C-alpha cells in the first residue's frame, strides 16, 4: 500500500513537469489574460508622471510601481532588488495591451494584445536570438510584415 502511495505521488509530480517539446513561444491566442487591477488595490509606489518613473524607484526596490490616469491603471511595473521584472500596459477598456518580462533587468519576452484581448505579437529572446510570432484577428499565425 505504501508503495502504491509513492507511485501515485511520483506519477502526479511527473505529470506536472514541463514538456520540453513545447515551443518557447505560446501557440495559443485564447489564454486567460490578467485582469486590470484597481489603482486603490495596488500596494506599491504610485508614479505621478510617467517620465519620472526612474526617479521614484529606489535602487534596491522590490514590489510594484504603477501609473494611474484619472484613477484608472495605465501602467504596472514589478521590481525585484531594483531590477524590473515585468511591465504591463492597459488599453482604455481595461484589457491588457502589452506585457514585457525581464530577467535581471534584461528583456526576455514581449507580447501585444488588441482591444478585444487577442494576442497580436509575441517575441522572445533566447540565446541571443529573437523569435517573433504574429497573429491575425482569428488567432492564426501570420507573417509579421502584415502587422506593420
PDB file of C-alpha atoms in Angstrom:
ATOM      1  CA  UNK A   1       0.000   0.000   0.000  1.00  0.00           C
ATOM      2  CA  UNK A   2       2.838   2.335   0.892  1.00  0.00           C
ATOM      3  CA  UNK A   3       4.495   1.636  -2.478  1.00  0.00           C
ATOM      4  CA  UNK A   4       1.250   2.480  -4.283  1.00  0.00           C
ATOM      5  CA  UNK A   5       1.121   5.811  -2.494  1.00  0.00           C
ATOM      6  CA  UNK A   6       4.715   6.603  -3.515  1.00  0.00           C
ATOM      7  CA  UNK A   7       3.983   5.553  -7.098  1.00  0.00           C
ATOM      8  CA  UNK A   8       0.918   7.802  -7.185  1.00  0.00           C
ATOM      9  CA  UNK A   9       2.904  10.777  -5.899  1.00  0.00           C
ATOM     10  CA  UNK A  10       5.690  10.178  -8.428  1.00  0.00           C
ATOM     11  CA  UNK A  11       3.222   9.921 -11.310  1.00  0.00           C
ATOM     12  CA  UNK A  12       1.436  13.071 -10.178  1.00  0.00           C
ATOM     13  CA  UNK A  13       4.695  15.027  -9.937  1.00  0.00           C
ATOM     14  CA  UNK A  14       5.896  13.742 -13.312  1.00  0.00           C
ATOM     15  CA  UNK A  15       2.693  14.905 -14.984  1.00  0.00           C
ATOM     16  CA  UNK A  16       3.233  18.445 -13.615  1.00  0.00           C
ATOM     17  CA  UNK A  17       6.692  18.832 -15.168  1.00  0.00           C
ATOM     18  CA  UNK A  18       7.412  20.943 -18.197  1.00  0.00           C
ATOM     19  CA  UNK A  19       7.135  19.475 -21.641  1.00  0.00           C
ATOM     20  CA  UNK A  20      10.484  20.053 -23.360  1.00  0.00           C
ATOM     21  CA  UNK A  21       8.914  19.536 -26.774  1.00  0.00           C
ATOM     22  CA  UNK A  22       6.683  22.571 -26.351  1.00  0.00           C
ATOM     23  CA  UNK A  23       7.731  25.706 -28.176  1.00  0.00           C
ATOM     24  CA  UNK A  24       9.261  28.533 -26.197  1.00  0.00           C
ATOM     25  CA  UNK A  25       6.566  30.762 -27.678  1.00  0.00           C
ATOM     26  CA  UNK A  26       2.963  30.017 -26.886  1.00  0.00           C
ATOM     27  CA  UNK A  27       0.848  28.897 -29.777  1.00  0.00           C
ATOM     28  CA  UNK A  28      -2.455  29.923 -28.300  1.00  0.00           C
ATOM     29  CA  UNK A  29      -4.049  33.329 -28.516  1.00  0.00           C
ATOM     30  CA  UNK A  30      -7.068  32.430 -26.370  1.00  0.00           C
ATOM     31  CA  UNK A  31      -5.405  32.453 -22.948  1.00  0.00           C
ATOM     32  CA  UNK A  32      -6.879  33.983 -19.811  1.00  0.00           C
ATOM     33  CA  UNK A  33      -5.420  37.473 -19.539  1.00  0.00           C
ATOM     34  CA  UNK A  34      -4.641  39.125 -16.229  1.00  0.00           C
ATOM     35  CA  UNK A  35      -7.367  41.486 -15.053  1.00  0.00           C
ATOM     36  CA  UNK A  36      -6.652  45.187 -14.743  1.00  0.00           C
ATOM     37  CA  UNK A  37      -6.259  45.933 -11.030  1.00  0.00           C
ATOM     38  CA  UNK A  38      -7.853  48.982  -9.442  1.00  0.00           C
ATOM     39  CA  UNK A  39      -5.362  51.712  -8.561  1.00  0.00           C
ATOM     40  CA  UNK A  40      -6.511  51.731  -4.940  1.00  0.00           C
ATOM     41  CA  UNK A  41      -5.868  47.996  -4.588  1.00  0.00           C
ATOM     42  CA  UNK A  42      -2.196  48.103  -5.591  1.00  0.00           C
ATOM     43  CA  UNK A  43       0.364  48.074  -2.801  1.00  0.00           C
ATOM     44  CA  UNK A  44       3.380  49.861  -4.227  1.00  0.00           C
ATOM     45  CA  UNK A  45       4.851  53.118  -5.436  1.00  0.00           C
ATOM     46  CA  UNK A  46       2.479  55.334  -7.405  1.00  0.00           C
ATOM     47  CA  UNK A  47       4.201  57.196 -10.218  1.00  0.00           C
ATOM     48  CA  UNK A  48       2.798  60.689 -10.608  1.00  0.00           C
ATOM     49  CA  UNK A  49       4.330  61.359 -14.025  1.00  0.00           C
ATOM     50  CA  UNK A  50       5.490  58.664 -16.465  1.00  0.00           C
ATOM     51  CA  UNK A  51       8.790  60.384 -17.257  1.00  0.00           C
ATOM     52  CA  UNK A  52       9.651  60.349 -13.543  1.00  0.00           C
ATOM     53  CA  UNK A  53       9.441  56.556 -13.131  1.00  0.00           C
ATOM     54  CA  UNK A  54      13.181  56.028 -12.690  1.00  0.00           C
ATOM     55  CA  UNK A  55      13.419  58.915 -10.218  1.00  0.00           C
ATOM     56  CA  UNK A  56      10.784  57.371  -7.942  1.00  0.00           C
ATOM     57  CA  UNK A  57      12.090  53.799  -7.761  1.00  0.00           C
ATOM     58  CA  UNK A  58      14.786  53.094  -5.137  1.00  0.00           C
ATOM     59  CA  UNK A  59      17.792  51.174  -6.487  1.00  0.00           C
ATOM     60  CA  UNK A  60      17.054  48.167  -4.227  1.00  0.00           C
ATOM     61  CA  UNK A  61      13.236  48.220  -4.504  1.00  0.00           C
ATOM     62  CA  UNK A  62      11.184  45.015  -4.535  1.00  0.00           C
ATOM     63  CA  UNK A  63       7.484  45.407  -5.266  1.00  0.00           C
ATOM     64  CA  UNK A  64       5.083  47.139  -7.613  1.00  0.00           C
ATOM     65  CA  UNK A  65       5.112  50.587  -9.151  1.00  0.00           C
ATOM     66  CA  UNK A  66       2.154  51.925 -11.095  1.00  0.00           C
ATOM     67  CA  UNK A  67       0.832  54.858 -13.075  1.00  0.00           C
ATOM     68  CA  UNK A  68      -2.843  55.816 -12.980  1.00  0.00           C
ATOM     69  CA  UNK A  69      -4.673  58.331 -15.147  1.00  0.00           C
ATOM     70  CA  UNK A  70      -7.855  59.722 -13.566  1.00  0.00           C
ATOM     71  CA  UNK A  71      -7.985  56.764 -11.176  1.00  0.00           C
ATOM     72  CA  UNK A  72      -7.553  54.160 -13.939  1.00  0.00           C
ATOM     73  CA  UNK A  73      -4.440  51.975 -14.065  1.00  0.00           C
ATOM     74  CA  UNK A  74      -2.460  52.515 -17.265  1.00  0.00           C
ATOM     75  CA  UNK A  75       0.975  51.022 -16.468  1.00  0.00           C
ATOM     76  CA  UNK A  76       2.078  48.456 -13.908  1.00  0.00           C
ATOM     77  CA  UNK A  77       5.710  47.630 -13.168  1.00  0.00           C
ATOM     78  CA  UNK A  78       7.157  44.929 -10.912  1.00  0.00           C
ATOM     79  CA  UNK A  79      10.654  45.066  -9.447  1.00  0.00           C
ATOM     80  CA  UNK A  80      12.948  42.719  -7.545  1.00  0.00           C
ATOM     81  CA  UNK A  81      16.036  44.113  -5.832  1.00  0.00           C
ATOM     82  CA  UNK A  82      15.866  47.215  -8.032  1.00  0.00           C
ATOM     83  CA  UNK A  83      15.632  45.310 -11.326  1.00  0.00           C
ATOM     84  CA  UNK A  84      12.450  45.471 -13.365  1.00  0.00           C
ATOM     85  CA  UNK A  85      10.870  42.022 -13.798  1.00  0.00           C
ATOM     86  CA  UNK A  86       7.578  42.889 -15.506  1.00  0.00           C
ATOM     87  CA  UNK A  87       5.911  45.793 -17.289  1.00  0.00           C
ATOM     88  CA  UNK A  88       2.246  45.881 -18.298  1.00  0.00           C
ATOM     89  CA  UNK A  89       0.196  48.492 -20.146  1.00  0.00           C
ATOM     90  CA  UNK A  90      -3.572  48.508 -20.443  1.00  0.00           C
ATOM     91  CA  UNK A  91      -5.998  49.630 -23.164  1.00  0.00           C
ATOM     92  CA  UNK A  92      -8.626  52.293 -22.382  1.00  0.00           C
ATOM     93  CA  UNK A  93     -11.194  49.473 -21.991  1.00  0.00           C
ATOM     94  CA  UNK A  94      -9.097  47.841 -19.242  1.00  0.00           C
ATOM     95  CA  UNK A  95      -7.817  44.911 -21.298  1.00  0.00           C
ATOM     96  CA  UNK A  96      -4.127  44.108 -21.311  1.00  0.00           C
ATOM     97  CA  UNK A  97      -2.322  45.914 -24.141  1.00  0.00           C
ATOM     98  CA  UNK A  98       1.325  44.975 -23.650  1.00  0.00           C
ATOM     99  CA  UNK A  99       3.492  42.868 -21.383  1.00  0.00           C
ATOM    100  CA  UNK A 100       7.280  42.748 -21.130  1.00  0.00           C
ATOM    101  CA  UNK A 101       9.089  40.191 -18.973  1.00  0.00           C
ATOM    102  CA  UNK A 102      12.645  40.794 -17.772  1.00  0.00           C
ATOM    103  CA  UNK A 103      15.350  38.643 -16.221  1.00  0.00           C
ATOM    104  CA  UNK A 104      17.665  40.730 -14.032  1.00  0.00           C
ATOM    105  CA  UNK A 105      16.639  43.846 -15.951  1.00  0.00           C
ATOM    106  CA  UNK A 106      17.174  42.325 -19.422  1.00  0.00           C
ATOM    107  CA  UNK A 107      14.050  41.910 -21.539  1.00  0.00           C
ATOM    108  CA  UNK A 108      13.333  38.273 -22.425  1.00  0.00           C
ATOM    109  CA  UNK A 109       9.789  38.496 -23.838  1.00  0.00           C
ATOM    110  CA  UNK A 110       7.244  40.933 -25.237  1.00  0.00           C
ATOM    111  CA  UNK A 111       3.568  40.413 -26.057  1.00  0.00           C
ATOM    112  CA  UNK A 112       0.908  42.733 -27.521  1.00  0.00           C
ATOM    113  CA  UNK A 113      -2.876  42.315 -27.482  1.00  0.00           C
ATOM    114  CA  UNK A 114      -5.553  44.223 -29.361  1.00  0.00           C
ATOM    115  CA  UNK A 115      -8.503  45.998 -27.705  1.00  0.00           C
ATOM    116  CA  UNK A 116     -10.512  42.743 -27.792  1.00  0.00           C
ATOM    117  CA  UNK A 117      -7.874  40.823 -25.846  1.00  0.00           C
ATOM    118  CA  UNK A 118      -6.493  38.869 -28.805  1.00  0.00           C
ATOM    119  CA  UNK A 119      -2.758  38.268 -28.974  1.00  0.00           C
ATOM    120  CA  UNK A 120      -1.243  40.035 -31.997  1.00  0.00           C
ATOM    121  CA  UNK A 121       2.505  39.812 -31.391  1.00  0.00           C
ATOM    122  CA  UNK A 122       4.811  37.654 -29.305  1.00  0.00           C
ATOM    123  CA  UNK A 123       8.595  37.976 -29.159  1.00  0.00           C
ATOM    124  CA  UNK A 124      11.113  36.109 -27.046  1.00  0.00           C
ATOM    125  CA  UNK A 125      14.849  36.460 -26.865  1.00  0.00           C
ATOM    126  CA  UNK A 126      16.659  33.188 -26.289  1.00  0.00           C
ATOM    127  CA  UNK A 127      20.408  32.605 -26.637  1.00  0.00           C
ATOM    128  CA  UNK A 128      20.819  35.999 -28.370  1.00  0.00           C
ATOM    129  CA  UNK A 129      18.155  35.035 -30.931  1.00  0.00           C
ATOM    130  CA  UNK A 130      14.926  36.977 -31.452  1.00  0.00           C
ATOM    131  CA  UNK A 131      11.939  34.704 -32.126  1.00  0.00           C
ATOM    132  CA  UNK A 132       8.836  36.537 -33.309  1.00  0.00           C
ATOM    133  CA  UNK A 133       5.292  35.352 -33.980  1.00  0.00           C
ATOM    134  CA  UNK A 134       2.352  37.431 -35.164  1.00  0.00           C
ATOM    135  CA  UNK A 135      -1.339  36.593 -35.218  1.00  0.00           C
ATOM    136  CA  UNK A 136      -4.409  37.804 -37.108  1.00  0.00           C
ATOM    137  CA  UNK A 137      -7.810  38.546 -35.529  1.00  0.00           C
ATOM    138  CA  UNK A 138      -8.755  34.849 -35.785  1.00  0.00           C
ATOM    139  CA  UNK A 139      -5.646  33.724 -33.895  1.00  0.00           C
ATOM    140  CA  UNK A 140      -3.889  32.362 -36.982  1.00  0.00           C
ATOM    141  CA  UNK A 141      -0.146  32.875 -37.216  1.00  0.00           C
ATOM    142  CA  UNK A 142       0.739  35.348 -39.960  1.00  0.00           C
ATOM    143  CA  UNK A 143       3.833  36.989 -41.426  1.00  0.00           C
ATOM    144  CA  UNK A 144       4.739  39.804 -39.055  1.00  0.00           C
ATOM    145  CA  UNK A 145       5.207  42.137 -42.010  1.00  0.00           C
ATOM    146  CA  UNK A 146       1.405  42.124 -42.354  1.00  0.00           C
ATOM    147  CA  UNK A 147       1.070  43.854 -38.957  1.00  0.00           C
ATOM    148  CA  UNK A 148       3.401  46.760 -39.681  1.00  0.00           C
TER     149      UNK A 148
END
